[in-house]
Short mmCIF file of C-alpha atoms in Angstrom, two decimals:
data_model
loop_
_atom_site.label_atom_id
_atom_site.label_comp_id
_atom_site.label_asym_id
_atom_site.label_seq_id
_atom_site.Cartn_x
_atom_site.Cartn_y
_atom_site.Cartn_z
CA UNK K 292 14.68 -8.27 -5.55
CA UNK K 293 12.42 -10.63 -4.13
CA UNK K 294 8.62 -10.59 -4.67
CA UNK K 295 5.57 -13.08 -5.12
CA UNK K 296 4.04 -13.40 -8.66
CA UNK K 297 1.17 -16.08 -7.38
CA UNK K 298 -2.15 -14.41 -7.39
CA UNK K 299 -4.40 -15.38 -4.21
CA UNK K 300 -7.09 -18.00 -4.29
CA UNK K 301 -9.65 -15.15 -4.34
CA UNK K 302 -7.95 -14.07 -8.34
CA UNK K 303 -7.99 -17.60 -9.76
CA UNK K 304 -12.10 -16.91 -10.44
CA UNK K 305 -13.44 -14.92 -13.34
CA UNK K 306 -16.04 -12.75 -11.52
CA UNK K 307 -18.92 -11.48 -13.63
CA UNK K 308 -18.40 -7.44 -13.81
CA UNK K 309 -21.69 -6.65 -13.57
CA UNK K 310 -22.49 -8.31 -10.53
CA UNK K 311 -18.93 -7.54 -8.46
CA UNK K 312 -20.23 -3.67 -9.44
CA UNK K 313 -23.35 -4.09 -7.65
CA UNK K 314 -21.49 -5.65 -4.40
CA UNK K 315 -18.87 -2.87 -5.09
CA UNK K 316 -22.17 -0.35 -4.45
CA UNK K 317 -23.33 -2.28 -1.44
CA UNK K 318 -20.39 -2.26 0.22
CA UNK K 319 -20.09 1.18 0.11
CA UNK K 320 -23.58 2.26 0.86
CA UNK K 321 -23.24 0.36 4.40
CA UNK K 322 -19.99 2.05 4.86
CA UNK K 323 -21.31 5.56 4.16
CA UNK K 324 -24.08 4.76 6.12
CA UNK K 325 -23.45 6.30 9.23
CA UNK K 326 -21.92 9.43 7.59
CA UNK K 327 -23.71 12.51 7.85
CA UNK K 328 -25.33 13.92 4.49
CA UNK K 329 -22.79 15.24 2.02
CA UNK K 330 -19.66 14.28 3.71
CA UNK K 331 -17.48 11.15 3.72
CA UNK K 332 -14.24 9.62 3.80
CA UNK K 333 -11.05 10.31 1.75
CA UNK K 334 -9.96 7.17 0.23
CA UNK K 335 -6.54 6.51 -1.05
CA UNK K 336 -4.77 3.50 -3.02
CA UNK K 337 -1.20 2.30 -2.02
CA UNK K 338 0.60 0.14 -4.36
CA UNK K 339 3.80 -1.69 -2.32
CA UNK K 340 6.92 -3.08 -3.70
CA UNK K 341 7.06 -0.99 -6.92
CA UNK K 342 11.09 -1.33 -8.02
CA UNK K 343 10.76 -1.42 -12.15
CA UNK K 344 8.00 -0.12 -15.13
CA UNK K 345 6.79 -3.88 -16.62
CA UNK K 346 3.45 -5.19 -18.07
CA UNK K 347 1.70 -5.44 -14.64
CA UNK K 348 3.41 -2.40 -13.19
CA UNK K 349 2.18 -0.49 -16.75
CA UNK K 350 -1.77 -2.07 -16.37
CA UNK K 351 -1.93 -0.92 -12.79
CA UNK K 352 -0.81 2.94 -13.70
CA UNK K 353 -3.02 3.05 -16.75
CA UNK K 354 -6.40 2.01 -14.70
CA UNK K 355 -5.35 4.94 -12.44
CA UNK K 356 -4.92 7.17 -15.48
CA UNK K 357 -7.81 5.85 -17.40
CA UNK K 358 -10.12 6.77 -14.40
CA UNK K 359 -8.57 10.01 -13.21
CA UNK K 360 -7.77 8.61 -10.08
CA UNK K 361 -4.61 9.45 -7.86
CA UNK K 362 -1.98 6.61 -6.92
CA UNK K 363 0.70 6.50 -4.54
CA UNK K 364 3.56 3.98 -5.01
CA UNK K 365 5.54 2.81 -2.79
CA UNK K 366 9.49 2.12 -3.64
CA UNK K 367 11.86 -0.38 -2.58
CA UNK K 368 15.12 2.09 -2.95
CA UNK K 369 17.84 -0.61 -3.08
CA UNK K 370 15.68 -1.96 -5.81
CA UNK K 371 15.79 1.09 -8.08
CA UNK K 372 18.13 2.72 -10.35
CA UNK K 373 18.21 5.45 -12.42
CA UNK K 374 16.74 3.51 -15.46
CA UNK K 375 13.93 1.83 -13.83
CA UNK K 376 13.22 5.41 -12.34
CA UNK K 377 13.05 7.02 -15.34
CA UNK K 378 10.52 4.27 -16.95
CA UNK K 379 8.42 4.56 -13.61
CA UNK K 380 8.01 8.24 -13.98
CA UNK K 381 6.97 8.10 -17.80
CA UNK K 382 4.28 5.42 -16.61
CA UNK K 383 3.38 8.02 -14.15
CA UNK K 384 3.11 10.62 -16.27
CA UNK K 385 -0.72 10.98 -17.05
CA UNK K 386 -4.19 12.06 -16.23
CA UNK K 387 -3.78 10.74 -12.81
CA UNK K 388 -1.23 12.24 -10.15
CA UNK K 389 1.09 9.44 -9.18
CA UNK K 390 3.38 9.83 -6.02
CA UNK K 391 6.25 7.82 -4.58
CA UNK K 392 7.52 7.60 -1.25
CA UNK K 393 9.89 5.01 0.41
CA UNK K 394 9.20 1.58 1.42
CA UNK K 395 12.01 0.07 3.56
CA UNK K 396 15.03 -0.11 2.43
CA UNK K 397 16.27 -3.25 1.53
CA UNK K 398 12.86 -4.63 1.95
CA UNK K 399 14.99 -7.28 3.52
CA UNK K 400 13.65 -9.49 7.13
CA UNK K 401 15.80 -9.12 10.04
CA UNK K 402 13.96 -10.41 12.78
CA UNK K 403 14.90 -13.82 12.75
CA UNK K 404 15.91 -16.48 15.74
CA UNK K 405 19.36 -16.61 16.85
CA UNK K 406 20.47 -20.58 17.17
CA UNK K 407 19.30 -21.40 21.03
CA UNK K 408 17.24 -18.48 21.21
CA UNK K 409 13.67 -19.27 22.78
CA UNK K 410 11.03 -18.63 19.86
CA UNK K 411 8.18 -15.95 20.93
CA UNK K 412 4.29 -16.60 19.99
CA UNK K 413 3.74 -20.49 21.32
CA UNK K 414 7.29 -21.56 18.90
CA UNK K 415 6.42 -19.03 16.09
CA UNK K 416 9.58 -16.92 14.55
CA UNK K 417 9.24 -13.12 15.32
CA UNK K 418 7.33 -11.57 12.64
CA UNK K 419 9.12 -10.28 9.69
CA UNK K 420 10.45 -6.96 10.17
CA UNK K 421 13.34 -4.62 8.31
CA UNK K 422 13.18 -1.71 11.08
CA UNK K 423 12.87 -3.34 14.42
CA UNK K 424 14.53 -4.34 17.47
CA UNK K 425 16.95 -6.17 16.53
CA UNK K 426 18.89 -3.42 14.56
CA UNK K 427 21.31 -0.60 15.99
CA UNK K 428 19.60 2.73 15.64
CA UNK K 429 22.70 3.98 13.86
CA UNK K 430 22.25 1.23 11.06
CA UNK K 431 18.42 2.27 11.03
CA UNK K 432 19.15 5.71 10.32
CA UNK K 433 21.73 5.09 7.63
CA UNK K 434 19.55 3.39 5.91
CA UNK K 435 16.68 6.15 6.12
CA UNK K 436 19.10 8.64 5.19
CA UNK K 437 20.45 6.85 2.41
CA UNK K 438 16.76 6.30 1.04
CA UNK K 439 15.67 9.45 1.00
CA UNK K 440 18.52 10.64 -0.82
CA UNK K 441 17.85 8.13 -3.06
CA UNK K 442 14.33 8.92 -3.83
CA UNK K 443 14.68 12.31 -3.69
CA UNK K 444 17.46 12.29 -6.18
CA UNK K 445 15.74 9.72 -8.69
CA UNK K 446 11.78 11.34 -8.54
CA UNK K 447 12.39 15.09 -7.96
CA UNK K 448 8.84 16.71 -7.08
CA UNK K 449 7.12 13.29 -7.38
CA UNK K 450 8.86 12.20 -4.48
CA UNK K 451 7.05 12.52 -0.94
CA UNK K 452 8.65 11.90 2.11
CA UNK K 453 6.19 9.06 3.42
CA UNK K 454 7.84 5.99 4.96
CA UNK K 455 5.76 2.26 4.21
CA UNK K 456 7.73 -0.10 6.28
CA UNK K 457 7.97 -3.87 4.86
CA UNK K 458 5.24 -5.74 5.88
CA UNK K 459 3.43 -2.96 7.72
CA UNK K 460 5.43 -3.01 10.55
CA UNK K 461 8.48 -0.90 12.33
CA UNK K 462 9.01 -0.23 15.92
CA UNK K 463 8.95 2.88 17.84
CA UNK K 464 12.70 4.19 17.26
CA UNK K 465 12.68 3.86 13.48
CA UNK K 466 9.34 6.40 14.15
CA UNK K 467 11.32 8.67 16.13
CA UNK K 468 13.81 8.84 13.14
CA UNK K 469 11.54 9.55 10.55
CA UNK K 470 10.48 11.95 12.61
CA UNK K 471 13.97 13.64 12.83
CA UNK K 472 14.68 13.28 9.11
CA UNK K 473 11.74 15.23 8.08
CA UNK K 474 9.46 12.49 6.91
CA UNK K 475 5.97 13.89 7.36
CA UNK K 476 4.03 10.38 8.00
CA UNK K 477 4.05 6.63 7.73
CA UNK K 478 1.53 4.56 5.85
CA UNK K 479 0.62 1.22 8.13
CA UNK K 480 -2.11 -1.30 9.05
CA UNK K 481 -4.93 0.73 10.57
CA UNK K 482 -4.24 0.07 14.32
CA UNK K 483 -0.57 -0.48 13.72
CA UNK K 484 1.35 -0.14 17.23
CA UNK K 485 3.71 1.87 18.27
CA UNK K 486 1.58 4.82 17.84
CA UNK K 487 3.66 7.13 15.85
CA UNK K 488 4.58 10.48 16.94
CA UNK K 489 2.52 13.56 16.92
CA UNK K 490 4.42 15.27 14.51
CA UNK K 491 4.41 11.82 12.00
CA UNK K 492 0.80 11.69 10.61
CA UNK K 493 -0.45 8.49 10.09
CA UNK K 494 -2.19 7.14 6.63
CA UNK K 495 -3.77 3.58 7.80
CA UNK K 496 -4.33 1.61 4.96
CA UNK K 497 -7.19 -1.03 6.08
CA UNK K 498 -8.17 -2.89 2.44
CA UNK K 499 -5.80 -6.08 1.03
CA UNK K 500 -6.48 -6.23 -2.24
CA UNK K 501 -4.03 -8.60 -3.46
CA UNK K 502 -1.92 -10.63 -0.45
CA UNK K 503 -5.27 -12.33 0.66
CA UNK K 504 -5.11 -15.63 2.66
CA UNK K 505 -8.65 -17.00 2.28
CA UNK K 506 -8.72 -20.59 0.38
CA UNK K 507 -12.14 -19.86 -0.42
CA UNK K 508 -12.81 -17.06 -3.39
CA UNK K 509 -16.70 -16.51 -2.53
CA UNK K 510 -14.74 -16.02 1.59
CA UNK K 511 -12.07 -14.07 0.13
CA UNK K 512 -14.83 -11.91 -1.82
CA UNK K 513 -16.96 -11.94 1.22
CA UNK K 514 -13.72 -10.44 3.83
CA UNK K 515 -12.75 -8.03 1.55
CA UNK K 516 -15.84 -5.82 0.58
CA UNK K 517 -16.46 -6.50 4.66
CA UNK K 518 -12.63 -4.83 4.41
CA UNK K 519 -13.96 -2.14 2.06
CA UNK K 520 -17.30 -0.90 4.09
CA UNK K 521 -15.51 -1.11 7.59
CA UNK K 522 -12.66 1.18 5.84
CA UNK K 523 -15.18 4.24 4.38
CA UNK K 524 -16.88 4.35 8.12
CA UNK K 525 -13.18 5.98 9.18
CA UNK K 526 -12.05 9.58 8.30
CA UNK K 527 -9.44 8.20 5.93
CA UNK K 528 -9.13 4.48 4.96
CA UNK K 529 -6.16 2.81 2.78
CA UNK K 530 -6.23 0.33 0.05
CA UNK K 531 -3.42 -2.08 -0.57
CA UNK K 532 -1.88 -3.14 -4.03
CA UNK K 533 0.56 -5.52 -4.96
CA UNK K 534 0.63 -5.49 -9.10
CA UNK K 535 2.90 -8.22 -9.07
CA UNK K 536 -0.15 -10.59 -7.92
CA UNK K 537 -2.42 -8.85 -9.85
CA UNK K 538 -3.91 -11.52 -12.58
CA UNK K 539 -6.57 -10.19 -15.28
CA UNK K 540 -9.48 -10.69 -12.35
CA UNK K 541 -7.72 -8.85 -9.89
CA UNK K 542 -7.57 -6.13 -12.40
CA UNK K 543 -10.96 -6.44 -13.41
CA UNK K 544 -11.94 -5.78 -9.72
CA UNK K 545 -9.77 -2.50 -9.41
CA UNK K 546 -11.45 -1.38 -12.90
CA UNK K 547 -14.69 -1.79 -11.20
CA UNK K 548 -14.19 -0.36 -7.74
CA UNK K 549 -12.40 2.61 -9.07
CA UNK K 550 -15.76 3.23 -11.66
CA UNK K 551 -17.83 2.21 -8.86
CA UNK K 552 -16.59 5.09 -6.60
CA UNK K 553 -16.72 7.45 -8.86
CA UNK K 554 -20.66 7.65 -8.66
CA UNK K 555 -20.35 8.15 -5.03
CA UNK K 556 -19.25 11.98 -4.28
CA UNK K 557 -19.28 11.30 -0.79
CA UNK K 558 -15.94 9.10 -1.02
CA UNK K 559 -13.00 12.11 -2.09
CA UNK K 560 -10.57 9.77 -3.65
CA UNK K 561 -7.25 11.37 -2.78
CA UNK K 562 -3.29 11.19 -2.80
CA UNK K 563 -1.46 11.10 0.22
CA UNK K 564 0.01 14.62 -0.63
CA UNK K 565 -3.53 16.02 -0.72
CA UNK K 566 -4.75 14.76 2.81
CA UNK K 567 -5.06 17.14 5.33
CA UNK K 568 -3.12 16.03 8.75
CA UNK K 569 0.13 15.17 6.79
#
């Protein structure tokens, strides 16, 4: 199991609270803006690579619980065992309802260059990818198989058949497969090509909270309530978490956000299992 621990640049600043609250609110207001009165977005929170209970994994659940606020997590499957599922599902036990569903399998990159094989993208690698091209379909659908059996085995009735493929991306015959194994949506970038099938519903998630790039924080701060307000002007608008890179400001900011949305009854903050389309 393979994960990053460094915080982005945008984390290594102690924000004032009071003042990220107020940009919390104006972000928000502009994207509600255009919303006609009393009605808004559904708004839901996706937490990738969850594989054990810990002292990040255990912060991130309580701030859920302590604000009543639904959480989806999404598990590596190779990563778990019986154990760590057990110690997930008592951190998920709570005020808040808590949800898994399966990301990847392996969460393991198999898009990679064969020796003498021209590079795509101007000499770039192809972009990191577990379900893509360059796997059989019959070793793509093991693998689906085998992780829903899995996760259905280890979480019982907290398990939901969404599929989160590693680093957002899959291509369009791992969709068909989901499809045919009963999954009932995938959970990718907003935008995210191949369009999925009509009977997959899609959950776009379109905030980063945590796998920012920016070297700047004040740019970092600046993209991501941008992030936040283009997000609430859609019907249903994703927010990214990755608790392993969460440092004390990082959870300071999801403290705040989560209190910060609660004033606003426009935004329905919901689990995937409650959105209608799925």
């Amino acid at each position: 199991m393979i994960v990053k621990h460094e915080p982005s640049p945008l984390w290594l600043r102690a924000w004032d609270r009071d003042r990220l609250a107020e940009r919390i609110e104006d972000a928000v207001r502009r994207g509600l803006a255009g919303w006609p009165l009393d009605s808004g977005p559904q708004l839901f929170f996706r937490a990738d690579d969850v594989a054990a209970p810990g002292e990040r994994c255990d912060r991130m659940f309580r701030i859920f619980h302590d604000r009543g606020a639904p959480l989806d997590a999404a598990v590596t499957p190779a990563w778990i065992s019986s154990p760590r599922a057990a110690g997930l599902l008592k951190l998920a036990s709570g005020p808040a309802r808590v949800d898994f569903h399966v990301h990847g399998w392996r969460h393991v990159n198999h898009e990679t260059a064969e020796p003498g094989e021209p590079l795509v993208s101007g000499g770039k690698p192809p972009k990191k990818c577990e379900f893509g091209p360059s796997r059989p379909r019959k070793a793509k659908q093991r693998d689906l198989e085998t992780a829903r059996s899995r996760m259905t085995g280890l979480f019982g009735d907290a398990f939901l058949p969404v599929f989160t493929p590693p680093w957002n991306r899959c291509d369009a015959e791992t969709l068909e497969l989901l499809a045919d194994l009963d999954f009932i949506a995938v959970s990718r970038d907003g935008g995210a090509l191949p369009a999925a099938p009509p009977t997959l519903a899609e959950f776009p998630v379109l905030v980063d909270l945590h796998t920012r790039r920016e070297d700047d924080p004040d740019a970092g701060m600046d993209a991501l309530l941008d992030e936040l307000a283009a997000g609430l002007r859609l019907p249903v608008c994703g927010v990214m978490i990755h608790h392993q890179r969460m440092n004390e400001a990082a959870a300071v900011f999801l403290e705040t956000l989560l209190t910060a949305l609660a004033d606003f009854q426009e935004v329905r903050l919901a689990g995937l299992r409650s959105i209608p389309g799925r």
